[in-house]
Amino acid sequence: MASLSYTLKPHPFLSTSKPKLQTRKYPTKVRMSLQESGPSIAVVGVTGAVGQEFLSVLSDRDFPYRSLKLLASKRSAGKSVSFQDRTFTVQELTADSFDDVDIALFSAGGSISKQFGPIAVDKGAIVVDNSSAFRMVDGVPLVIPEVNPEAMDGIKAGKKKGALIANPNCSTIICLMAATPLHRHAKVTRMVVSTYQAASGAGAAAMHELELQTREVLEGKPPTCNIFKQQYAFNLFSHNAPVLGNGYNEEEMKMVKETRKIWNDMDVKVTATCIRVPVMRAHAESVNLQFEKPLDEDTAREIMRTAPGVVVIDDRASNHFPTPLEVSNKDDVAVGRIRQDMSQEGNHGLDIFVCGDQVRKGAALNAVQIAELLL
Amino acid sequence: MASLSYTLKPHPFLSTSKPKLQTRKYPTKVRMSLQESGPSIAVVGVTGAVGQEFLSVLSDRDFPYRSLKLLASKRSAGKSVSFQDRTFTVQELTADSFDDVDIALFSAGGSISKQFGPIAVDKGAIVVDNSSAFRMVDGVPLVIPEVNPEAMDGIKAGKKKGALIANPNCSTIICLMAATPLHRHAKVTRMVVSTYQAASGAGAAAMHELELQTREVLEGKPPTCNIFKQQYAFNLFSHNAPVLGNGYNEEEMKMVKETRKIWNDMDVKVTATCIRVPVMRAHAESVNLQFEKPLDEDTAREIMRTAPGVVVIDDRASNHFPTPLEVSNKDDVAVGRIRQDMSQEGNHGLDIFVCGDQVRKGAALNAVQIAELLL
């Protein structure tokens, strides 16, 4: 797994040399808490980018557990996963995988979630699903723990009562982590988002392809295009999700619809343009906000400074603002470039720039935080 | 000049393998037209990225000339510039450089323009200046030939009457190439722009640094940060221009102010967030438009299809839209992702995505087109 772990725990120089964000460090020994009173956990899709990150985050956060089951496709079954000082054998995901599972963390794609999610729920497991399969289903909570934990009120582990909880899209999570505190203060009426999305959102294989292509282009060779149909190295392109009849792609429509559901506000207007950039594992988003009530930039900055899971990096004098590299492998979403939008009258508009680790807060961390609310 | 010309005429695999845009090809022999009736030309800053591109574009477009003087700093003076089948010697830029010059193309930075532009004008030269030095000066035309050629009405070469004409900022040119035809049809009242800007905007040295850093990061070495203060490879960051008191950086304010001047519309509302991405020489821009009059997306697409210098790449079924790579070394600005903005009522909003070669239409080509209007 050397080359896989390379992309998941990036090379030192793919990461920042001076970590500045308030976040937990990787532990030097196992801290995930093995205890009889803890829930039994299953991780579905454990060999993927997010699956691997589930393990890191569970460990980092001392998540209590009675047992841990690592599930993947038949192709990966039997593989050993070295997880700090223990070795686990990956088991094939089947309909019988969820006997005696309290919490199942799914990240194996929508079709696997659709097939096995309901089975797990029937067996009494609470499924925290990272796919888009159930996000917009009525009655399925769509949760960012810092934003709308109340949506999953009453759902608890250990009751042998199954349930589905959906993890939002990575771009939606990262955007709303910064926008929600402002929304609560001044009510966002309209939001125009342009994204700068990393390779990781398309999985570990896409991260490998970006690295491979970059080497190839620098050597003057034609770039290998397996995951994406066009050159990604030293290029960028409209998000590879299918484009719908209205001209938006599915990624953009997730931002539109999930924002409404998470904020429980069917009136909020959102438009998004989602673009993939040649960055490894953290997304950036340029967000233009329109508010019902006036909100000046200093107040906005103070609101975000005290928001949980958000760090403000907004040093105009030294031109230091959030970058994908600086938030890579970090828990917090970073926000900067906070300024009054001069294209809107009065104090009714702001421009902000947000960065967040796509694999971590955009996926695995958010799901594990949901699981923590189940305890 | 091997490694410099590498970045200016990119490696085949840094360019697209299948050129799709309608544009002129590089000639196989000199076509720039040496003729006694042509103007005498000076190129100031000829060793830079844009300076080199001036020569390519002059040649590609058979620009007539009586003489050609290549000027640069003392450091570069004496260097030979191999320009197709002739060799020129770079001369040091001095106050005497502009005797008998009809048209001077400047791209050597704002301070050189401020110092030598007025001297050239006094000597009777018409200066087409690629820096920001004179763009917002009253009486200095700021021209995109496809957009506002009338701003330079009456200024002609060969009259021994000096004048200054400013070439707009690259991001402004690329944005307005697509937005202006729509503006003329339905009047843009507000524009929200997020940019994805290439290394070339910071010059040839920045392109070299991006390539060098990328090699270093892939080899596990610390990245060399001479031009930019932070890692650029596999990263992105807020544009390196100084940030002003209102929180906008100078690049963003150029888009705001230059749009007003070029459109001769002091009421148009513009906000911009300018970001550098690890791409070599073409910019991309996500542009959200608000119109006074209704404009549906099909009409908008047809308007842009017939706009000079614009090509529409908007194939939803095959997810084929403009990319920086596809427009690199091309004259045309490409626009796609044309769709009704669902966050605005009625047909009063559109989202579009624009890509253009920063060195070419964003700088050298636009300046040479201005020079053509002088003939």
CSV table of N, CA and C in Angstrom, one decimal, chain A residues 11 13-15 190 192 194-196 210-211 214-215 217-218 220-223 229-231 234-241 243-249 252-253 256 269-275 277-280 284 286 288 290 297 316 318-321 323-325 337 339-345 351 353, chain B residues 11 13-15 190 192 194-196 210-211 214-215 217-218 220-223 229-231 234-241 243-249 252-253 256 269-275 277-280 284 286 288 290 297 316 318-321 323-325 337 339-345 351 353:
chain,number,residue,atom,x,y,z
A,11,HIS,N,3.1,13.3,0.7
A,11,HIS,CA,4.5,13.6,0.8
A,11,HIS,C,4.7,14.9,1.6
A,13,PHE,N,6.3,17.4,1.2
A,13,PHE,CA,6.3,18.7,0.4
A,13,PHE,C,5.0,18.8,-0.4
A,14,LEU,N,4.1,17.9,-0.3
A,14,LEU,CA,2.8,18.1,-0.8
A,14,LEU,C,1.9,18.8,0.3
A,15,SER,N,2.4,18.7,1.5
A,15,SER,CA,1.8,19.3,2.6
A,15,SER,C,2.5,20.6,2.9
A,190,ARG,N,-28.9,34.7,-1.2
A,190,ARG,CA,-28.4,34.2,-2.5
A,190,ARG,C,-26.9,34.0,-2.4
A,192,VAL,N,-23.4,32.7,-4.8
A,192,VAL,CA,-22.8,32.4,-6.1
A,192,VAL,C,-21.4,31.8,-5.8
A,194,SER,N,-18.0,29.5,-7.0
A,194,SER,CA,-17.1,28.9,-8.0
A,194,SER,C,-16.1,28.0,-7.2
A,195,THR,N,-16.0,26.7,-7.6
A,195,THR,CA,-15.2,25.8,-6.9
A,195,THR,C,-13.8,25.6,-7.6
A,196,TYR,N,-12.8,25.2,-6.8
A,196,TYR,CA,-11.5,24.8,-7.3
A,196,TYR,C,-11.3,23.4,-6.6
A,210,LEU,N,-3.3,12.1,-11.5
A,210,LEU,CA,-2.8,13.4,-11.5
A,210,LEU,C,-1.2,13.4,-11.3
A,211,GLU,N,-0.8,12.6,-10.4
A,211,GLU,CA,0.7,12.5,-10.2
A,211,GLU,C,1.4,11.9,-11.4
A,214,THR,N,1.4,14.2,-14.4
A,214,THR,CA,2.4,15.4,-14.2
A,214,THR,C,3.8,14.9,-14.5
A,215,ARG,N,4.1,13.7,-14.0
A,215,ARG,CA,5.5,13.2,-14.4
A,215,ARG,C,5.6,13.0,-15.9
A,217,VAL,N,3.9,14.5,-18.4
A,217,VAL,CA,4.0,15.8,-19.1
A,217,VAL,C,5.4,16.4,-19.0
A,218,LEU,N,6.0,16.3,-17.8
A,218,LEU,CA,7.3,16.9,-17.6
A,218,LEU,C,8.4,16.1,-18.3
A,220,GLY,N,7.7,14.9,-21.3
A,220,GLY,CA,7.4,15.0,-22.7
A,220,GLY,C,6.6,13.8,-23.2
A,221,LYS,N,6.0,13.0,-22.3
A,221,LYS,CA,5.2,11.9,-22.8
A,221,LYS,C,3.8,12.2,-22.8
A,222,PRO,N,3.0,11.5,-23.6
A,222,PRO,CA,1.5,11.8,-23.6
A,222,PRO,C,0.9,11.4,-22.2
A,223,PRO,N,0.0,12.2,-21.7
A,223,PRO,CA,-0.5,11.9,-20.4
A,223,PRO,C,-1.5,10.7,-20.4
A,229,LYS,N,-11.1,12.0,-18.9
A,229,LYS,CA,-10.9,11.8,-20.4
A,229,LYS,C,-9.9,12.8,-21.0
A,230,GLN,N,-9.4,13.7,-20.2
A,230,GLN,CA,-8.5,14.8,-20.7
A,230,GLN,C,-7.4,15.0,-19.8
A,231,GLN,N,-6.4,15.8,-20.3
A,231,GLN,CA,-5.2,16.1,-19.5
A,231,GLN,C,-5.6,16.9,-18.3
A,234,PHE,N,-1.3,20.4,-15.1
A,234,PHE,CA,-1.2,21.8,-15.7
A,234,PHE,C,-2.4,22.2,-16.4
A,235,ASN,N,-3.6,21.8,-16.0
A,235,ASN,CA,-4.8,22.1,-16.7
A,235,ASN,C,-5.9,22.2,-15.7
A,236,LEU,N,-7.1,22.5,-16.0
A,236,LEU,CA,-8.3,22.4,-15.2
A,236,LEU,C,-9.5,22.2,-16.1
A,237,PHE,N,-10.6,21.7,-15.6
A,237,PHE,CA,-11.7,21.5,-16.4
A,237,PHE,C,-13.0,21.5,-15.6
A,238,SER,N,-14.1,21.7,-16.3
A,238,SER,CA,-15.4,21.6,-15.7
A,238,SER,C,-15.6,20.2,-15.0
A,239,HIS,N,-16.2,20.2,-13.8
A,239,HIS,CA,-16.3,18.9,-13.1
A,239,HIS,C,-16.9,17.8,-13.9
A,240,ASN,N,-16.3,16.6,-13.8
A,240,ASN,CA,-16.7,15.5,-14.6
A,240,ASN,C,-18.0,14.9,-14.3
A,241,ALA,N,-18.8,15.4,-13.4
A,241,ALA,CA,-20.1,14.9,-13.1
A,241,ALA,C,-21.0,15.1,-14.4
A,243,VAL,N,-23.8,16.4,-16.9
A,243,VAL,CA,-24.5,17.6,-17.0
A,243,VAL,C,-26.0,17.4,-17.3
A,244,LEU,N,-26.8,18.1,-16.5
A,244,LEU,CA,-28.3,17.8,-16.6
A,244,LEU,C,-28.9,18.7,-17.6
A,245,GLY,N,-30.2,18.6,-17.8
A,245,GLY,CA,-30.9,19.3,-18.8
A,245,GLY,C,-30.9,20.8,-18.6
A,246,ASN,N,-30.7,21.3,-17.4
A,246,ASN,CA,-30.7,22.7,-17.1
A,246,ASN,C,-29.3,23.3,-17.2
A,247,GLY,N,-28.3,22.5,-17.7
A,247,GLY,CA,-27.0,23.0,-17.9
A,247,GLY,C,-26.1,22.9,-16.7
A,248,TYR,N,-26.6,22.7,-15.5
A,248,TYR,CA,-25.8,22.5,-14.3
A,248,TYR,C,-25.3,21.0,-14.3
A,249,ASN,N,-24.1,20.8,-13.8
A,249,ASN,CA,-23.8,19.4,-13.6
A,249,ASN,C,-24.2,18.9,-12.2
A,252,GLU,N,-22.8,20.5,-9.1
A,252,GLU,CA,-23.4,21.9,-8.8
A,252,GLU,C,-24.8,21.8,-8.2
A,253,MET,N,-25.6,20.8,-8.8
A,253,MET,CA,-27.0,20.7,-8.2
A,253,MET,C,-27.0,20.2,-6.8
A,256,VAL,N,-26.7,23.2,-4.7
A,256,VAL,CA,-28.0,23.9,-4.7
A,256,VAL,C,-29.0,23.3,-3.7
A,269,LYS,N,-31.4,31.0,-2.6
A,269,LYS,CA,-31.0,30.9,-4.0
A,269,LYS,C,-29.5,30.6,-4.1
A,270,VAL,N,-29.1,29.6,-4.8
A,270,VAL,CA,-27.8,29.2,-4.9
A,270,VAL,C,-27.5,28.9,-6.4
A,271,THR,N,-26.3,29.4,-6.9
A,271,THR,CA,-25.8,28.9,-8.2
A,271,THR,C,-24.3,28.6,-8.0
A,272,ALA,N,-23.9,27.6,-8.7
A,272,ALA,CA,-22.5,27.1,-8.5
A,272,ALA,C,-21.9,26.7,-9.9
A,273,THR,N,-20.6,26.9,-10.0
A,273,THR,CA,-19.8,26.5,-11.1
A,273,THR,C,-18.7,25.6,-10.5
A,274,CYS,N,-18.7,24.3,-10.9
A,274,CYS,CA,-17.7,23.4,-10.2
A,274,CYS,C,-16.6,23.0,-11.2
A,275,ILE,N,-15.4,23.3,-10.8
A,275,ILE,CA,-14.2,23.1,-11.7
A,275,ILE,C,-13.2,22.3,-10.9
A,277,VAL,N,-9.3,21.4,-10.4
A,277,VAL,CA,-8.0,22.0,-10.6
A,277,VAL,C,-6.9,20.9,-10.1
A,278,PRO,N,-5.7,21.1,-10.6
A,278,PRO,CA,-4.7,20.0,-10.4
A,278,PRO,C,-4.1,20.2,-9.0
A,279,VAL,N,-4.9,19.9,-8.0
A,279,VAL,CA,-4.5,20.0,-6.6
A,279,VAL,C,-4.9,18.6,-6.0
A,280,MET,N,-4.1,18.1,-5.0
A,280,MET,CA,-4.3,16.7,-4.5
A,280,MET,C,-5.6,16.5,-3.7
A,284,ALA,N,-11.0,24.4,-2.8
A,284,ALA,CA,-11.1,25.8,-2.5
A,284,ALA,C,-12.5,26.3,-3.1
A,286,SER,N,-14.7,30.0,-4.0
A,286,SER,CA,-14.9,31.5,-4.0
A,286,SER,C,-16.4,31.7,-3.9
A,288,ASN,N,-19.7,34.2,-3.1
A,288,ASN,CA,-20.3,35.5,-3.1
A,288,ASN,C,-21.6,35.4,-2.4
A,290,GLN,N,-25.1,37.1,-0.5
A,290,GLN,CA,-26.1,38.2,-0.4
A,290,GLN,C,-26.9,38.0,0.8
A,297,GLU,N,-18.0,43.6,7.2
A,297,GLU,CA,-17.0,42.6,7.1
A,297,GLU,C,-16.3,42.3,8.4
A,316,ARG,N,-4.2,40.6,5.2
A,316,ARG,CA,-4.1,41.4,3.9
A,316,ARG,C,-2.7,41.9,3.7
A,318,SER,N,0.3,40.8,4.6
A,318,SER,CA,1.3,39.9,4.1
A,318,SER,C,0.7,39.0,3.0
A,319,ASN,N,-0.5,39.3,2.5
A,319,ASN,CA,-1.1,38.5,1.5
A,319,ASN,C,-1.1,37.0,1.8
A,320,HIS,N,-1.6,36.7,3.0
A,320,HIS,CA,-1.7,35.4,3.5
A,320,HIS,C,-3.1,35.0,3.7
A,321,PHE,N,-3.6,34.1,2.9
A,321,PHE,CA,-5.0,33.7,2.8
A,321,PHE,C,-5.0,32.1,2.8
A,323,THR,N,-5.0,28.4,1.6
A,323,THR,CA,-4.7,27.6,0.4
A,323,THR,C,-5.0,26.1,0.6
A,324,PRO,N,-5.2,25.4,-0.5
A,324,PRO,CA,-5.5,24.0,-0.3
A,324,PRO,C,-4.4,23.2,0.5
A,325,LEU,N,-3.1,23.6,0.2
A,325,LEU,CA,-2.0,22.9,0.8
A,325,LEU,C,-2.0,23.2,2.3
A,337,ARG,N,-10.0,36.3,2.7
A,337,ARG,CA,-10.5,37.2,1.6
A,337,ARG,C,-11.9,37.7,2.0
A,339,ARG,N,-14.4,40.3,2.6
A,339,ARG,CA,-14.5,41.7,2.3
A,339,ARG,C,-15.9,42.0,1.8
A,340,GLN,N,-16.3,43.3,2.1
A,340,GLN,CA,-17.6,43.8,1.6
A,340,GLN,C,-17.6,43.7,0.1
A,341,ASP,N,-18.7,43.2,-0.5
A,341,ASP,CA,-18.8,43.0,-1.9
A,341,ASP,C,-19.2,44.4,-2.5
A,342,MET,N,-18.3,45.0,-3.2
A,342,MET,CA,-18.6,46.4,-3.7
A,342,MET,C,-19.6,46.4,-4.8
A,343,SER,N,-20.1,45.2,-5.3
A,343,SER,CA,-21.1,45.2,-6.3
A,343,SER,C,-22.5,45.1,-5.7
A,344,GLN,N,-22.6,45.1,-4.4
A,344,GLN,CA,-23.9,45.2,-3.8
A,344,GLN,C,-24.0,46.4,-2.9
A,345,GLU,N,-25.2,46.9,-2.8
A,345,GLU,CA,-25.5,48.1,-2.1
A,345,GLU,C,-25.4,47.9,-0.6
A,351,ASP,N,-17.8,38.9,-0.1
A,351,ASP,CA,-17.0,37.9,-0.8
A,351,ASP,C,-16.1,37.2,0.2
A,353,PHE,N,-13.4,33.5,0.6
A,353,PHE,CA,-12.6,32.4,0.0
A,353,PHE,C,-12.4,31.3,1.0
B,11,HIS,N,5.9,22.9,-24.5
B,11,HIS,CA,6.1,21.5,-24.9
B,11,HIS,C,4.8,20.9,-25.5
B,13,PHE,N,3.1,18.4,-25.1
B,13,PHE,CA,2.1,17.8,-24.2
B,13,PHE,C,1.6,18.8,-23.1
B,14,LEU,N,2.2,20.0,-23.1
B,14,LEU,CA,1.6,21.1,-22.3
B,14,LEU,C,0.5,21.8,-23.2
B,15,SER,N,0.5,21.5,-24.5
B,15,SER,CA,-0.5,22.1,-25.3
B,15,SER,C,-1.5,20.9,-25.6
B,190,ARG,N,-24.7,43.6,-13.3
B,190,ARG,CA,-23.8,43.2,-12.2
B,190,ARG,C,-23.0,41.9,-12.7
B,192,VAL,N,-20.2,38.9,-11.3
B,192,VAL,CA,-19.4,38.3,-10.2
B,192,VAL,C,-18.5,37.3,-10.8
B,194,SER,N,-14.9,34.9,-10.7
B,194,SER,CA,-13.8,34.2,-10.0
B,194,SER,C,-12.9,33.7,-11.0
B,195,THR,N,-11.6,34.0,-10.8
B,195,THR,CA,-10.6,33.6,-11.8
B,195,THR,C,-9.8,32.4,-11.4
B,196,TYR,N,-9.2,31.8,-12.5
B,196,TYR,CA,-8.3,30.7,-12.3
B,196,TYR,C,-7.1,31.1,-13.2
B,210,LEU,N,7.1,27.4,-11.6
B,210,LEU,CA,6.0,26.4,-11.5
B,210,LEU,C,6.5,25.0,-12.0
B,211,GLU,N,7.2,25.0,-13.1
B,211,GLU,CA,7.8,23.8,-13.6
B,211,GLU,C,8.8,23.2,-12.7
B,214,THR,N,7.3,21.9,-9.5
B,214,THR,CA,6.6,20.6,-9.7
B,214,THR,C,7.5,19.4,-9.7
B,215,ARG,N,8.7,19.6,-10.4
B,215,ARG,CA,9.7,18.6,-10.4
B,215,ARG,C,10.2,18.3,-9.0
B,217,VAL,N,8.8,18.9,-6.1
B,217,VAL,CA,7.8,18.2,-5.2
B,217,VAL,C,7.7,16.8,-5.5
B,218,LEU,N,7.7,16.4,-6.8
B,218,LEU,CA,7.6,15.0,-7.2
B,218,LEU,C,8.8,14.2,-6.8
B,220,GLY,N,10.3,14.9,-4.0
B,220,GLY,CA,10.4,15.0,-2.6
B,220,GLY,C,11.3,16.1,-2.0
B,221,LYS,N,11.7,17.0,-2.9
B,221,LYS,CA,12.5,18.1,-2.4
B,221,LYS,C,11.7,19.3,-2.1
B,222,PRO,N,12.2,20.2,-1.2
B,222,PRO,CA,11.5,21.4,-0.9
B,222,PRO,C,11.4,22.3,-2.2
B,223,PRO,N,10.2,22.9,-2.4
B,223,PRO,CA,10.0,23.7,-3.6
B,223,PRO,C,10.8,25.0,-3.5
B,229,LYS,N,5.9,33.5,-2.8
B,229,LYS,CA,6.5,33.2,-1.5
B,229,LYS,C,6.0,31.9,-1.0
B,230,GLN,N,5.2,31.2,-1.7
B,230,GLN,CA,4.7,29.9,-1.3
B,230,GLN,C,4.6,28.9,-2.4
B,231,GLN,N,4.4,27.6,-2.0
B,231,GLN,CA,4.3,26.5,-3.0
B,231,GLN,C,3.2,26.8,-3.9
B,234,PHE,N,0.9,22.0,-7.4
B,234,PHE,CA,-0.2,21.2,-6.7
B,234,PHE,C,-0.9,22.1,-5.6
B,235,ASN,N,-1.0,23.4,-5.9
B,235,ASN,CA,-1.6,24.3,-4.9
B,235,ASN,C,-2.2,25.4,-5.7
B,236,LEU,N,-2.9,26.3,-5.0
B,236,LEU,CA,-3.4,27.5,-5.6
B,236,LEU,C,-3.4,28.6,-4.5
B,237,PHE,N,-3.5,29.8,-4.9
B,237,PHE,CA,-3.5,30.9,-3.9
B,237,PHE,C,-4.1,32.2,-4.4
B,238,SER,N,-4.5,33.0,-3.5
B,238,SER,CA,-5.1,34.3,-3.8
B,238,SER,C,-4.0,35.1,-4.6
B,239,HIS,N,-4.4,35.8,-5.6
B,239,HIS,CA,-3.5,36.5,-6.5
B,239,HIS,C,-2.4,37.3,-5.7
B,240,ASN,N,-1.2,37.3,-6.2
B,240,ASN,CA,-0.1,37.9,-5.4
B,240,ASN,C,-0.1,39.4,-5.5
B,241,ALA,N,-1.0,40.0,-6.2
B,241,ALA,CA,-1.0,41.5,-6.2
B,241,ALA,C,-1.3,42.1,-4.8
B,243,VAL,N,-2.9,43.8,-1.6
B,243,VAL,CA,-4.3,43.9,-1.2
B,243,VAL,C,-4.5,45.3,-0.7
B,244,LEU,N,-5.6,45.9,-1.2
B,244,LEU,CA,-5.9,47.3,-0.9
B,244,LEU,C,-6.8,47.4,0.4
B,245,GLY,N,-7.0,48.7,0.8
B,245,GLY,CA,-7.8,48.9,2.1
B,245,GLY,C,-9.2,48.3,2.0
B,246,ASN,N,-9.7,48.2,0.9
B,246,ASN,CA,-11.1,47.7,0.8
B,246,ASN,C,-11.1,46.1,0.7
B,247,GLY,N,-10.0,45.5,0.8
B,247,GLY,CA,-9.9,44.0,0.9
B,247,GLY,C,-9.8,43.4,-0.5
B,248,TYR,N,-10.0,44.2,-1.5
B,248,TYR,CA,-9.7,43.7,-2.9
B,248,TYR,C,-8.2,43.8,-3.2
B,249,ASN,N,-7.7,42.9,-4.0
B,249,ASN,CA,-6.3,43.0,-4.5
B,249,ASN,C,-6.3,43.8,-5.8
B,252,GLU,N,-8.0,42.4,-8.8
B,252,GLU,CA,-9.4,42.4,-8.8
B,252,GLU,C,-10.0,43.8,-9.1
B,253,MET,N,-9.3,44.8,-8.6
B,253,MET,CA,-9.8,46.2,-8.8
B,253,MET,C,-9.6,46.6,-10.3
B,256,VAL,N,-12.6,45.5,-12.0
B,256,VAL,CA,-13.8,46.4,-11.6
B,256,VAL,C,-13.7,47.7,-12.4
B,269,LYS,N,-21.9,47.1,-12.0
B,269,LYS,CA,-21.4,46.6,-10.7
B,269,LYS,C,-20.5,45.3,-11.0
B,270,VAL,N,-19.3,45.3,-10.5
B,270,VAL,CA,-18.4,44.2,-10.7
B,270,VAL,C,-17.8,43.8,-9.4
B,271,THR,N,-17.8,42.5,-9.1
B,271,THR,CA,-16.9,42.0,-8.0
B,271,THR,C,-16.1,40.9,-8.6
B,272,ALA,N,-14.9,40.7,-8.1
B,272,ALA,CA,-14.0,39.7,-8.6
B,272,ALA,C,-13.1,39.1,-7.5
B,273,THR,N,-12.9,37.8,-7.6
B,273,THR,CA,-11.9,37.1,-6.7
B,273,THR,C,-10.9,36.4,-7.6
B,274,CYS,N,-9.6,36.9,-7.5
B,274,CYS,CA,-8.6,36.5,-8.4
B,274,CYS,C,-7.7,35.5,-7.7
B,275,ILE,N,-7.5,34.3,-8.3
B,275,ILE,CA,-6.8,33.2,-7.8
B,275,ILE,C,-5.8,32.7,-8.8
B,277,VAL,N,-3.8,29.5,-10.2
B,277,VAL,CA,-3.8,28.1,-10.2
B,277,VAL,C,-2.6,27.5,-11.0
B,278,PRO,N,-2.2,26.3,-10.7
B,278,PRO,CA,-0.9,25.8,-11.3
B,278,PRO,C,-1.1,25.3,-12.8
B,279,VAL,N,-1.4,26.3,-13.6
B,279,VAL,CA,-1.6,26.2,-15.1
B,279,VAL,C,-0.6,27.1,-15.7
B,280,MET,N,-0.1,26.8,-16.9
B,280,MET,CA,1.0,27.5,-17.5
B,280,MET,C,0.7,28.9,-18.1
B,284,ALA,N,-8.6,31.0,-16.8
B,284,ALA,CA,-10.1,30.6,-16.9
B,284,ALA,C,-10.8,31.5,-15.9
B,286,SER,N,-14.8,32.0,-14.1
B,286,SER,CA,-16.2,31.7,-13.9
B,286,SER,C,-17.0,33.0,-13.7
B,288,ASN,N,-20.6,35.1,-13.4
B,288,ASN,CA,-22.0,35.2,-13.2
B,288,ASN,C,-22.5,36.5,-13.6
B,290,GLN,N,-25.7,39.3,-14.5
B,290,GLN,CA,-27.0,39.8,-14.2
B,290,GLN,C,-27.4,40.9,-15.2
B,297,GLU,N,-30.7,31.4,-22.4
B,297,GLU,CA,-29.3,30.9,-22.7
B,297,GLU,C,-29.1,30.5,-24.2
B,316,ARG,N,-22.7,19.7,-23.7
B,316,ARG,CA,-23.1,19.1,-22.4
B,316,ARG,C,-23.1,17.6,-22.4
B,318,SER,N,-21.2,15.4,-24.0
B,318,SER,CA,-19.9,14.8,-23.9
B,318,SER,C,-19.0,15.5,-22.8
B,319,ASN,N,-19.7,16.4,-22.1
B,319,ASN,CA,-18.9,17.1,-21.0
B,319,ASN,C,-17.7,17.8,-21.6
B,320,HIS,N,-17.8,18.4,-22.7
B,320,HIS,CA,-16.7,19.1,-23.3
B,320,HIS,C,-16.9,20.6,-23.3
B,321,PHE,N,-16.1,21.3,-22.5
B,321,PHE,CA,-16.2,22.7,-22.2
B,321,PHE,C,-14.8,23.3,-22.4
B,323,THR,N,-11.1,24.6,-21.7
B,323,THR,CA,-10.0,24.4,-20.7
B,323,THR,C,-8.8,25.3,-21.1
B,324,PRO,N,-8.0,25.6,-20.1
B,324,PRO,CA,-6.8,26.4,-20.4
B,324,PRO,C,-5.9,25.8,-21.5
B,325,LEU,N,-5.8,24.5,-21.4
B,325,LEU,CA,-4.9,23.8,-22.3
B,325,LEU,C,-5.4,23.9,-23.8
B,337,ARG,N,-20.2,26.3,-20.7
B,337,ARG,CA,-21.1,26.2,-19.5
B,337,ARG,C,-22.1,27.3,-19.5
B,339,ARG,N,-25.4,28.8,-19.2
B,339,ARG,CA,-26.7,28.3,-18.7
B,339,ARG,C,-27.4,29.4,-17.9
B,340,GLN,N,-28.7,29.3,-17.9
B,340,GLN,CA,-29.6,30.2,-17.1
B,340,GLN,C,-29.2,30.1,-15.6
B,341,ASP,N,-28.9,31.2,-15.0
B,341,ASP,CA,-28.6,31.2,-13.5
B,341,ASP,C,-29.9,30.9,-12.7
B,342,MET,N,-30.0,29.7,-12.1
B,342,MET,CA,-31.2,29.4,-11.4
B,342,MET,C,-31.4,30.2,-10.1
B,343,SER,N,-30.4,31.0,-9.7
B,343,SER,CA,-30.5,31.8,-8.5
B,343,SER,C,-31.1,33.2,-8.8
B,344,GLN,N,-31.4,33.5,-10.1
B,344,GLN,CA,-32.0,34.7,-10.4
B,344,GLN,C,-33.3,34.5,-11.1
B,345,GLU,N,-34.2,35.4,-10.8
B,345,GLU,CA,-35.6,35.3,-11.3
B,345,GLU,C,-35.6,35.5,-12.8
B,351,ASP,N,-24.8,32.0,-16.1
B,351,ASP,CA,-23.5,31.6,-15.7
B,351,ASP,C,-22.7,31.2,-16.9
B,353,PHE,N,-18.4,30.2,-18.4
B,353,PHE,CA,-17.1,29.8,-18.1
B,353,PHE,C,-16.2,30.1,-19.3
